[in-house]
Amino acid sequence: MTEPTALLLLPRLRVQNANAISGPLSWGFPSPTAFTGFVHALERQFTSVLEKGFAGVGIVCHDFEPQISQPAGKRTQVFRLTRNPVGKDGSTQALVEEGRTHMEVSLVIAVRDYLPARKGREFADDAMTVVHGMRIAGGSILPKREGRRFDAQWWPLEEDLEGQRLLLRKFRRRLLPGFALVERPDRLAERLSELRERQPDACALDALLDLTRLNFDPDMPDPEKPGELRWGIRRKPGWLVPIPVGYAALSPLYAAEEVANSRDDSTPFRFVESLYSLGEWVSPHRLTDLNQLLWYSEADSAKGIYRCINRYSQAMETATTGIA
Amino acid sequence: MAKNDLKTASVLAFERKLDPSDALFSAGAWEDRKNGAQWPAVEVREKSIRGTISNRLKTKEQDPAKLDASIQAPNLQTVDVATLPNNADTLRVRFTLRVLGGAGVPSACNNADYQEQLHAVVQQYIGEIGFSELAYRYASNLANARFLWRNRIGAESIEVQIRHLEEGNVTKEWVFDAHRLSLREFGAPDTVAKQLEQLAAVVEMGLSSRSHVLLEIIAYARVGDGQEVYPSQELILDRGDKRGQKSKTLYTVGEVAGMHSQKIGNAIRTIDTWYADTIDLGPIAVEPYGSVTSQGKAYRQPKQKTDFYNLLDNWVLKKQAPEKGHQHFVMATLIRGGVFGEKE
């Protein structure tokens, strides 16, 4: 794999009515697969300019306004739905629950091809124009606002590590205020081994649920009554969220056209289920390495795993060992 | 493969090609329209009212004593409301409309033969008829401010400013007096005809070219100081416990009252005058079955073979081109977008 040579920043894209239910267990911010898919679609528009293509996408959210409402006297929230035009006999159409959200995101796209600075800037502008005719997670992208900070930016990367680190230091300021979505499988594994000490048959799902819900525990010593514990909400090590990161196979890989009514008759087909992982929202100023930010899609058709990968935890380890 | 073996693709979907944003409301004085961009937003607030019982009662409830008791009981309700401030008489509604190219090209289709035939049909339409009629009608619906819906009714004067934006710069600007244009028919008095045709040409360019066209639409409606304005209402199925529940929730985007993009889109595609009972109703929104929600009726019944699916199948599978009006309708439905695949 060639290393990226430049970054393309699509700042502050406002998206309207994006899909807010991307997995069977959770709702909220669209899955990273929506963004890797979006970037892939963008890449395919520029096959004549780019030979090597893109090397990943960083997802930074600045604003998130899900279309939900809180019913009176309840603790759960419900989605605001849409009423669609009446059917052919004049009766109301069945309501299909959909989750929608408005959001403002910045996308950081790593580009593998080398382009001279001026061509790079031209490419960035072209890409921005194309982006505004596309959709992200099913939502329409609202027109670009006026101002230079909303223009697409082209950031050539330095060759040496030190230069890259300085560049990233400058670059990450463009992503503030906001939160970058990263993956934290290490926290999940850590929690799982902690759970297994008390509960040997615990599985990864237990750990995921344990980390993403509100836990009310007697875990703090009570200052007024020594020897007793006080109940309190367990603090989490970060803003941890469950995220659907891709798909795992449920069936063998069928040849193209073997399954009726598939979406495309020239692509092999497989039944899949959602894969979940643990994500964390981190402020971009904490990022020290580009690899912490980027998401890639990865397919292992032999094992039947099609998923997005983010190397936040690995990159963090190498960064700290580098310092020590 | 023989031609009559052609079947509708089981997966067939089109993206919408007219992509409006949510319309946001702000308020100010009619004379001050040139500073409209700085006007304060219209906010939605909650009010609680003590209503009376006024619903139709069942026969068995019409016993006078019972009736008395139930009528004396107050009917308390909490609703959302949006009004202009007391010192502002004009509502400003702003949205943007993106016209995407590639009309008639499916975003998903799993049958290459069908797609090829569909492409031929669309190309034939573009070659013989072109998008000019549709573009003209879409442009009319922008200029006549149909998208204001209920806010249009009772407005003293309405001005619609439409700007064509390219890379953030205004390349062309049109100003229409919406009352000069009819809602019932398409066509314009000579004074505005030229402007409308220019606008239509821009929309047509967007529909037929590969790049997209961006329009900014700002409507000023003079409705009177402090008058109520009408944003979209939210559809919430579960309103919760009876106590404290709100019976009407209005749409806001970051505390600004607004209209759903879907509602704007519906007004823009209210161009169908090619259905059977046109005289009574005027244009209706382009829908596969010609359904009109406010009437609870569909005007393009499959029985009469004038619905979208019959027309499309005849056109693509049997190669029988429908009459021109229906051709416009089929193309307008493809521009609207949707999932049209064959059930098996």
XYZ file of C-alpha atoms in Angstrom:
668
model
C 0.000 0.000 0.000
C 1.354 3.389 -0.945
C 1.468 5.996 1.740
C -0.748 9.041 1.281
C 1.008 12.069 -0.155
C -1.621 14.694 0.522
C -4.786 15.393 2.427
C -7.987 16.680 0.906
C -10.122 18.478 3.441
C -13.825 18.915 2.748
C -14.705 21.224 5.586
C -18.050 21.691 7.232
C -20.394 19.875 4.905
C -23.936 20.371 6.087
C -26.036 17.293 5.465
C -29.780 17.235 5.661
C -31.920 14.179 6.403
C -29.106 11.663 6.562
C -29.932 8.165 7.742
C -29.708 7.847 11.506
C -30.353 4.106 11.830
C -27.363 2.326 10.351
C -27.377 -0.766 12.521
C -29.912 -3.089 14.115
C -28.898 -2.240 17.686
C -28.273 1.469 17.753
C -29.261 4.764 16.234
C -27.377 7.998 15.890
C -24.452 9.113 13.806
C -24.244 7.274 10.470
C -21.910 4.308 10.286
C -18.339 4.791 9.011
C -19.328 2.552 6.098
C -21.481 5.435 4.851
C -18.422 7.654 4.692
C -16.002 5.138 3.221
C -18.667 4.386 0.623
C -19.110 8.071 -0.099
C -15.381 8.537 -0.557
C -15.234 5.498 -2.806
C -18.009 6.940 -4.965
C -16.082 10.204 -5.141
C -12.900 8.374 -6.113
C -14.693 6.720 -8.997
C -15.606 10.118 -10.388
C -11.917 10.998 -10.655
C -10.400 7.862 -12.153
C -8.810 9.968 -14.902
C -6.944 12.204 -12.420
C -6.102 9.679 -9.735
C -4.258 6.499 -10.517
C -3.655 5.250 -7.027
C -6.748 6.714 -5.474
C -7.632 7.495 -1.893
C -6.142 5.957 1.238
C -8.836 6.494 3.818
C -11.195 9.038 5.254
C -11.298 10.894 8.548
C -14.719 11.703 9.980
C -15.181 14.779 12.133
C -18.604 15.847 13.340
C -19.292 19.465 14.250
C -23.013 19.470 14.715
C -25.645 16.793 15.014
C -29.375 17.417 15.084
C -31.341 14.156 15.001
C -35.006 14.456 14.111
C -36.380 13.079 17.340
C -38.842 14.085 19.958
C -39.447 13.171 23.550
C -42.968 11.928 24.304
C -44.548 13.480 27.380
C -43.861 11.530 30.549
C -41.528 9.007 28.933
C -37.837 8.502 29.079
C -37.392 7.188 25.592
C -37.242 9.260 22.440
C -39.078 8.709 19.196
C -38.249 9.647 15.652
C -40.163 12.311 13.807
C -41.553 10.586 10.777
C -42.713 11.721 7.376
C -46.218 11.419 6.065
C -46.076 10.353 2.466
C -48.618 11.058 -0.261
C -51.723 8.902 -0.225
C -51.899 5.624 -2.113
C -53.870 4.822 -5.212
C -57.138 4.299 -3.332
C -56.779 7.585 -1.468
C -55.844 5.989 1.840
C -52.817 6.963 3.870
C -49.723 4.935 3.152
C -48.296 2.739 5.842
C -45.734 4.534 7.946
C -42.297 3.030 7.793
C -40.184 4.251 10.646
C -37.103 6.046 9.434
C -34.517 7.857 11.467
C -33.224 11.076 10.019
C -30.687 13.561 11.159
C -29.144 16.835 10.133
C -25.432 17.099 10.690
C -22.338 19.064 9.906
C -19.236 17.039 9.145
C -15.721 17.626 7.901
C -14.164 14.856 5.871
C -10.423 14.368 5.632
C -9.483 12.300 2.618
C -5.975 10.914 2.286
C -4.828 10.909 -1.345
C -2.159 8.501 -2.546
C -1.405 10.186 -5.859
C 1.182 12.894 -5.947
C -0.142 16.142 -7.425
C 1.785 19.410 -7.643
C 0.403 22.061 -5.298
C -1.511 24.007 -7.919
C -3.023 20.964 -9.543
C -3.881 19.692 -6.119
C -5.811 22.831 -5.298
C -7.654 22.607 -8.602
C -8.478 18.992 -7.861
C -9.774 20.003 -4.434
C -12.126 22.551 -5.992
C -13.337 20.045 -8.582
C -13.909 17.469 -5.892
C -15.935 19.952 -3.864
C -18.158 20.663 -6.866
C -18.757 16.963 -7.446
C -19.373 16.368 -3.734
C -22.177 18.885 -3.767
C -24.044 16.808 -6.302
C -23.738 13.662 -4.179
C -25.385 12.342 -1.040
C -23.849 11.272 2.258
C -25.613 8.483 4.144
C -28.690 9.183 2.047
C -28.780 12.850 3.062
C -28.499 15.811 0.729
C -25.533 18.079 1.089
C -26.569 21.689 1.501
C -24.889 24.365 -0.625
C -21.508 25.623 0.461
C -21.573 28.733 2.561
C -19.578 31.763 1.611
C -16.131 32.180 3.029
C -12.706 30.699 2.549
C -12.986 28.386 5.504
C -15.722 26.474 3.695
C -13.587 25.892 0.598
C -11.983 22.542 -0.036
C -8.354 22.500 1.061
C -5.331 20.682 -0.278
C -2.591 19.795 2.189
C 0.515 18.128 0.717
C 2.134 15.870 3.299
C 5.786 16.041 4.260
C 8.112 13.132 3.608
C 9.742 12.914 7.007
C 7.928 12.026 10.199
C 8.854 15.188 12.047
C 7.536 17.404 9.247
C 4.368 15.388 9.130
C 3.864 15.789 12.826
C 4.207 19.577 12.551
C 1.818 19.640 9.628
C -0.752 17.597 11.487
C -0.449 19.984 14.417
C -1.483 22.826 12.107
C -4.028 20.759 10.242
C -5.982 19.481 13.232
C -6.852 23.050 14.188
C -9.024 23.199 11.077
C -11.183 20.466 12.519
C -12.019 22.337 15.717
C -14.491 22.651 17.269
C -15.633 19.131 16.609
C -15.124 15.502 17.435
C -13.395 12.866 15.380
C -14.792 9.355 15.264
C -12.198 6.683 16.040
C -12.380 3.001 16.849
C -11.401 1.647 20.272
C -11.248 -2.158 20.118
C -8.539 -2.014 22.790
C -10.963 -0.558 25.349
C -13.442 -3.249 24.416
C -10.879 -6.020 24.925
C -9.769 -4.475 28.196
C -13.322 -4.338 29.500
C -13.983 -7.887 28.346
C -11.035 -9.264 30.285
C -12.198 -7.310 33.350
C -15.679 -8.755 32.985
C -14.315 -12.263 32.583
C -12.657 -12.098 35.974
C -16.079 -12.165 37.583
C -18.105 -13.748 34.833
C -16.090 -16.268 32.809
C -18.688 -16.707 30.069
C -18.947 -12.997 29.231
C -18.701 -12.200 25.539
C -17.727 -9.155 23.549
C -21.340 -8.019 23.314
C -21.542 -7.912 27.121
C -18.491 -5.714 27.175
C -19.905 -3.451 24.445
C -23.198 -3.034 26.286
C -21.413 -2.499 29.575
C -19.311 0.278 28.115
C -22.062 2.091 26.269
C -24.815 2.135 28.867
C -25.141 4.133 32.051
C -23.875 2.014 34.952
C -25.045 2.765 38.451
C -22.555 1.075 40.761
C -21.592 1.057 44.423
C -17.986 1.708 43.594
C -16.996 4.837 45.496
C -16.064 4.879 49.188
C -18.544 6.912 51.167
C -16.732 9.724 53.009
C -19.454 9.969 55.663
C -19.722 6.261 56.469
C -16.322 4.640 56.323
C -16.447 1.026 55.407
C -19.475 1.457 53.175
C -19.703 2.133 49.488
C -21.684 4.866 47.809
C -23.779 4.346 44.696
C -22.840 6.509 41.770
C -22.649 6.592 38.012
C -19.540 4.825 36.808
C -17.251 7.163 34.914
C -16.268 6.095 31.452
C -12.760 6.485 30.139
C -14.010 8.587 27.196
C -16.999 9.362 25.024
C -17.569 5.775 24.003
C -20.295 4.785 21.572
C -21.329 1.557 19.850
C -20.854 1.824 16.101
C -21.727 -0.514 13.272
C -18.487 -0.921 11.364
C -19.360 -3.332 8.615
C -20.747 -6.736 7.799
C -20.028 -10.385 8.505
C -21.087 -13.159 6.179
C -24.021 -15.420 6.963
C -23.886 -17.414 3.751
C -21.329 -18.560 1.207
C -20.372 -16.151 -1.535
C -22.758 -16.699 -4.423
C -21.724 -15.970 -7.970
C -23.256 -13.032 -9.782
C -26.838 -13.629 -10.924
C -27.162 -16.739 -8.764
C -29.458 -14.997 -6.254
C -32.671 -13.565 -7.635
C -33.494 -9.890 -7.153
C -30.059 -8.868 -5.974
C -29.144 -5.264 -6.491
C -26.678 -5.854 -9.260
C -26.316 -8.794 -11.632
C -22.594 -8.436 -12.250
C -21.349 -8.591 -8.671
C -21.082 -11.661 -6.420
C -23.619 -11.740 -3.642
C -23.640 -12.723 0.009
C -26.065 -12.465 2.897
C -24.538 -10.552 5.794
C -25.259 -9.244 9.254
C -24.016 -6.096 10.939
C -20.747 -5.995 12.807
C -20.473 -3.802 15.840
C -17.472 -2.272 17.449
C -16.698 0.338 20.015
C -16.082 3.871 18.826
C -14.926 6.932 20.618
C -15.399 10.607 19.868
C -12.127 12.396 20.480
C -11.295 16.021 20.044
C -9.048 16.441 16.998
C -6.421 18.306 19.023
C -5.545 15.016 20.681
C -4.573 13.420 17.402
C -0.851 12.954 17.029
C -0.712 10.713 14.011
C -2.628 10.776 10.772
C -3.409 7.063 11.058
C -5.403 7.750 14.185
C -7.931 9.685 12.158
C -8.357 7.652 8.999
C -10.889 4.920 8.324
C -10.316 2.298 5.622
C -12.556 -0.343 4.255
C -11.193 -3.843 4.349
C -12.618 -7.009 2.886
C -11.656 -10.553 3.733
C -13.900 -12.653 1.562
C -12.370 -15.921 2.773
C -13.348 -15.169 6.365
C -16.428 -13.274 5.259
C -15.605 -10.029 7.002
C -16.301 -6.753 5.249
C -15.598 -3.900 7.575
C -14.150 -0.471 8.173
C -10.975 -0.170 10.145
C -9.490 2.651 12.097
C -6.040 2.312 13.630
C -6.433 4.770 16.471
C -5.308 2.402 19.189
C -2.341 0.922 17.280
C -1.219 4.355 16.186
C -1.439 5.568 19.753
C 0.826 2.757 20.943
C 3.459 3.464 18.314
C 3.257 7.157 19.082
C 3.870 6.620 22.789
C 6.656 4.090 22.219
C 8.201 6.576 19.815
C 8.306 9.179 22.563
C 9.661 6.776 25.177
C -32.654 -12.494 -26.182
C -35.903 -11.780 -27.936
C -37.284 -8.327 -27.299
C -40.585 -9.426 -25.773
C -38.674 -11.254 -23.059
C -37.721 -7.921 -21.564
C -38.808 -7.666 -17.948
C -38.837 -4.783 -15.529
C -35.789 -4.890 -13.305
C -36.572 -6.148 -9.808
C -34.310 -3.464 -8.403
C -34.974 -0.123 -10.021
C -34.445 3.107 -8.157
C -34.010 6.735 -9.082
C -32.545 9.546 -7.038
C -34.447 12.780 -6.859
C -33.053 15.326 -9.251
C -34.645 18.385 -7.704
C -33.117 18.576 -4.283
C -34.445 21.451 -2.169
C -33.108 22.365 1.244
C -35.306 23.060 4.233
C -36.885 26.507 4.008
C -36.107 28.735 6.966
C -38.258 31.586 8.201
C -37.198 35.064 9.245
C -39.159 38.250 9.755
C -38.789 41.969 9.063
C -40.389 45.011 7.493
C -41.533 44.983 3.861
C -39.600 48.188 3.053
C -36.448 46.703 4.481
C -36.260 43.744 2.091
C -32.775 44.612 0.852
C -31.422 43.791 4.324
C -33.354 40.527 4.415
C -30.247 38.461 5.108
C -29.912 40.146 8.512
C -33.503 39.668 9.584
C -34.052 37.825 12.868
C -35.327 34.275 12.646
C -38.910 33.327 13.373
C -39.009 31.145 16.452
C -41.500 28.523 17.457
C -42.997 28.892 20.902
C -45.351 26.806 22.947
C -48.719 27.960 24.153
C -51.346 26.309 26.266
C -54.967 27.136 25.728
C -58.229 26.286 27.382
C -60.419 25.141 24.580
C -64.055 24.137 24.590
C -65.496 20.773 23.700
C -66.714 21.203 20.181
C -66.321 17.847 18.550
C -69.318 16.034 17.088
C -70.917 13.848 19.728
C -72.237 10.364 19.317
C -76.027 9.942 19.466
C -75.963 8.165 22.780
C -74.016 11.015 24.323
C -76.649 13.570 23.395
C -78.509 13.202 26.664
C -78.752 16.866 27.875
C -77.401 16.291 31.371
C -74.386 14.388 30.125
C -73.794 16.916 27.386
C -73.791 19.730 29.877
C -71.227 18.018 31.999
C -68.920 17.229 29.147
C -69.205 20.700 27.630
C -68.347 22.328 30.915
C -65.180 20.298 31.137
C -62.352 22.321 29.670
C -60.380 21.007 26.748
C -56.842 21.912 27.651
C -54.228 21.660 24.973
C -50.637 22.621 24.394
C -49.591 23.507 20.883
C -46.660 25.052 19.079
C -47.154 28.331 17.296
C -45.006 30.599 15.145
C -45.844 34.235 14.520
C -44.155 37.303 13.154
C -43.018 39.743 15.827
C -45.346 42.669 16.509
C -43.189 45.120 14.604
C -42.611 43.032 11.495
C -45.114 42.573 8.716
C -43.147 40.431 6.291
C -42.183 36.780 6.330
C -38.958 35.848 4.584
C -38.619 32.263 3.458
C -35.285 31.137 2.098
C -34.189 27.837 0.646
C -31.833 26.566 -1.982
C -32.647 24.217 -4.803
C -30.121 21.972 -6.450
C -30.987 20.703 -9.888
C -28.965 17.577 -10.561
C -28.158 16.282 -13.990
C -28.679 12.813 -15.354
C -32.465 12.723 -15.237
C -33.819 9.304 -16.147
C -30.642 7.436 -15.211
C -31.406 4.905 -12.467
C -29.229 4.933 -9.366
C -29.769 1.198 -8.983
C -30.874 -1.252 -11.645
C -30.084 -4.951 -11.736
C -31.050 -5.672 -15.307
C -28.697 -4.439 -17.986
C -31.108 -5.070 -20.894
C -33.831 -3.108 -19.164
C -31.483 -0.273 -18.379
C -30.413 -0.107 -21.993
C -33.995 0.084 -23.184
C -34.828 2.682 -20.554
C -31.849 4.716 -21.660
C -33.094 4.583 -25.242
C -36.529 5.789 -24.163
C -35.104 8.651 -22.133
C -32.802 9.675 -24.951
C -35.725 9.616 -27.335
C -37.680 11.889 -25.012
C -34.763 14.286 -24.645
C -34.214 14.316 -28.412
C -37.822 14.759 -29.468
C -39.322 16.792 -26.670
C -36.593 17.833 -24.260
C -36.851 19.076 -20.713
C -37.963 22.587 -21.650
C -41.636 22.077 -20.789
C -40.888 20.462 -17.441
C -38.259 23.074 -16.636
C -40.721 25.834 -17.459
C -43.272 24.387 -15.091
C -40.765 23.874 -12.277
C -39.617 27.471 -12.793
C -43.224 28.684 -12.667
C -43.726 26.996 -9.325
C -40.721 28.837 -7.969
C -41.841 32.171 -9.367
C -45.463 31.895 -8.212
C -44.390 31.044 -4.649
C -46.508 27.921 -4.477
C -43.946 26.568 -2.006
C -45.221 29.025 0.624
C -48.333 26.851 0.940
C -50.610 28.333 3.572
C -48.391 31.366 4.048
C -49.253 32.388 0.510
C -52.924 32.639 1.299
C -53.898 36.080 2.492
C -50.505 37.610 1.827
C -50.918 41.166 0.609
C -47.922 41.097 -1.664
C -45.312 38.464 -2.387
C -41.940 38.992 -3.938
C -39.788 36.061 -4.994
C -36.101 36.594 -5.601
C -34.307 33.791 -7.378
C -30.557 33.740 -7.769
C -28.457 31.420 -9.830
C -25.288 30.709 -7.861
C -22.035 29.534 -9.343
C -19.098 28.915 -6.997
C -20.739 31.141 -4.424
C -21.247 34.066 -6.816
C -24.572 35.291 -8.084
C -24.466 35.016 -11.868
C -28.054 35.948 -12.544
C -30.942 37.251 -10.509
C -34.674 37.389 -11.184
C -37.389 39.091 -9.166
C -41.010 38.031 -9.542
C -44.239 39.399 -8.192
C -45.846 36.090 -7.277
C -49.397 37.398 -7.511
C -48.946 38.078 -11.197
C -48.599 34.378 -11.851
C -51.488 31.971 -11.666
C -51.483 28.853 -9.516
C -54.085 27.193 -11.678
C -52.301 27.248 -14.984
C -48.829 27.678 -16.379
C -48.024 30.647 -18.500
C -47.169 34.206 -17.645
C -48.179 37.719 -18.632
C -45.842 39.298 -21.166
C -44.094 41.450 -18.592
C -42.628 38.484 -16.750
C -42.635 35.890 -19.530
C -39.087 36.638 -20.570
C -37.679 36.404 -17.067
C -39.514 33.171 -16.473
C -38.121 31.706 -19.671
C -34.597 32.623 -18.627
C -35.127 30.892 -15.288
C -36.592 27.883 -17.050
C -33.543 27.730 -19.291
C -31.294 27.519 -16.222
C -33.395 24.702 -14.730
C -33.329 22.892 -18.059
C -29.563 23.234 -18.203
C -29.368 21.583 -14.787
C -31.631 18.697 -15.757
C -29.862 17.895 -19.004
C -26.216 18.581 -18.209
C -23.779 16.593 -16.152
C -22.972 19.287 -13.624
C -25.570 20.615 -11.224
C -27.289 23.983 -11.006
C -27.785 25.755 -7.727
C -30.597 28.229 -7.180
C -31.245 30.332 -4.108
C -34.892 31.216 -3.628
C -36.018 33.915 -1.235
C -39.668 34.780 -0.897
C -40.994 37.825 0.934
C -44.643 37.625 1.904
C -46.324 40.619 3.465
C -48.816 39.091 5.845
C -49.191 41.814 8.473
C -47.649 42.683 11.843
C -47.691 39.863 14.322
C -49.612 37.492 12.082
C -49.285 33.760 12.440
C -47.052 31.967 9.951
C -47.120 28.297 9.118
C -44.010 26.140 9.316
C -44.215 22.396 8.754
C -45.736 20.231 11.422
C -43.855 17.227 12.724
C -45.333 13.771 12.520
C -44.878 12.128 15.898
C -46.716 8.882 16.421
C -46.026 8.375 20.102
C -46.919 11.557 21.936
C -46.635 9.986 25.356
C -48.889 10.330 28.375
C -52.053 12.313 27.999
C -50.968 14.690 30.743
C -48.560 17.285 29.461
C -48.576 16.038 25.918
C -48.273 18.504 23.082
C -50.784 18.072 20.299
C -48.867 20.023 17.673
C -45.123 20.198 17.214
C -43.702 22.478 14.557
C -40.477 21.948 12.666
C -37.402 23.873 13.717
C -33.824 23.722 12.540
C -31.556 24.986 15.284
C -34.427 27.012 16.859
C -35.487 28.554 13.542
C -38.956 27.753 12.267
C -38.807 25.997 8.948
C -40.545 23.989 6.320
C -39.512 20.437 5.475
C -37.616 19.992 2.252
C -40.162 17.338 1.247
C -42.938 19.894 1.397
C -41.001 22.347 -0.729
C -40.264 19.558 -3.186
C -43.935 18.641 -3.406
C -44.864 22.225 -4.288
C -42.197 22.471 -6.962
C -43.343 19.306 -8.686
C -46.998 20.320 -8.650
C -46.971 20.410 -12.432
C -49.150 17.514 -13.516
C -52.028 18.805 -15.649
C -52.075 15.765 -17.888
C -54.412 13.608 -15.810
C -58.080 13.078 -16.619
C -60.051 15.631 -14.526
C -57.727 18.573 -14.987
C -60.402 21.247 -15.240
C -61.623 20.949 -11.670
C -58.368 20.963 -9.856
C -55.539 22.504 -11.794
C -52.056 21.066 -11.464
C -51.388 18.267 -8.954
C -48.076 17.023 -7.626
C -46.285 14.429 -9.703
C -46.866 11.110 -7.952
C -46.961 7.594 -9.436
C -50.716 7.348 -8.787
C -51.462 11.055 -9.049
C -52.444 11.111 -5.402
C -53.555 14.311 -3.728
C -53.293 14.091 0.031
C -55.602 16.997 0.816
C -58.399 15.359 -1.159
C -57.672 11.780 -0.148
C -57.900 10.812 -3.770
C -55.649 9.499 -6.507
C -56.212 10.847 -9.972
C -54.179 8.384 -11.963
C -55.821 5.053 -11.400
C -54.220 1.823 -12.591
C -57.661 0.857 -13.917
C -57.528 3.659 -16.469
C -53.919 2.739 -17.282
C -52.806 6.282 -16.638
C -50.646 5.591 -13.604
C -46.889 5.774 -13.789
C -46.246 2.030 -13.802
C -48.599 1.274 -16.674
C -47.276 4.165 -18.704
C -43.642 3.295 -18.047
C -44.094 -0.401 -18.808
C -45.916 0.322 -22.038
C -43.255 2.760 -23.034
C -40.160 0.772 -22.102
C -41.266 -2.855 -22.453
C -43.779 -2.636 -25.278
C -42.263 0.427 -26.890
C -45.596 2.158 -27.154
C -44.859 5.787 -26.447
C -47.785 7.379 -24.600
C -49.148 10.744 -25.660
C -46.986 13.753 -25.006
C -48.562 14.815 -21.718
C -48.065 11.348 -20.263
C -44.489 11.330 -21.500
C -43.898 14.523 -19.531
C -45.512 12.891 -16.520
C -43.331 9.790 -16.701
C -40.160 11.848 -16.981
C -41.272 14.114 -14.134
C -41.792 11.013 -11.971
C -38.279 9.832 -12.804
C -37.000 13.281 -11.803
C -38.977 13.000 -8.556
C -37.243 9.708 -7.850
C -38.335 6.622 -6.009
C -38.137 2.853 -5.978
C -40.014 1.443 -8.929
C -38.799 -2.145 -9.145
C -41.018 -5.067 -10.075
C -42.403 -7.186 -7.252
C -41.967 -10.895 -7.698
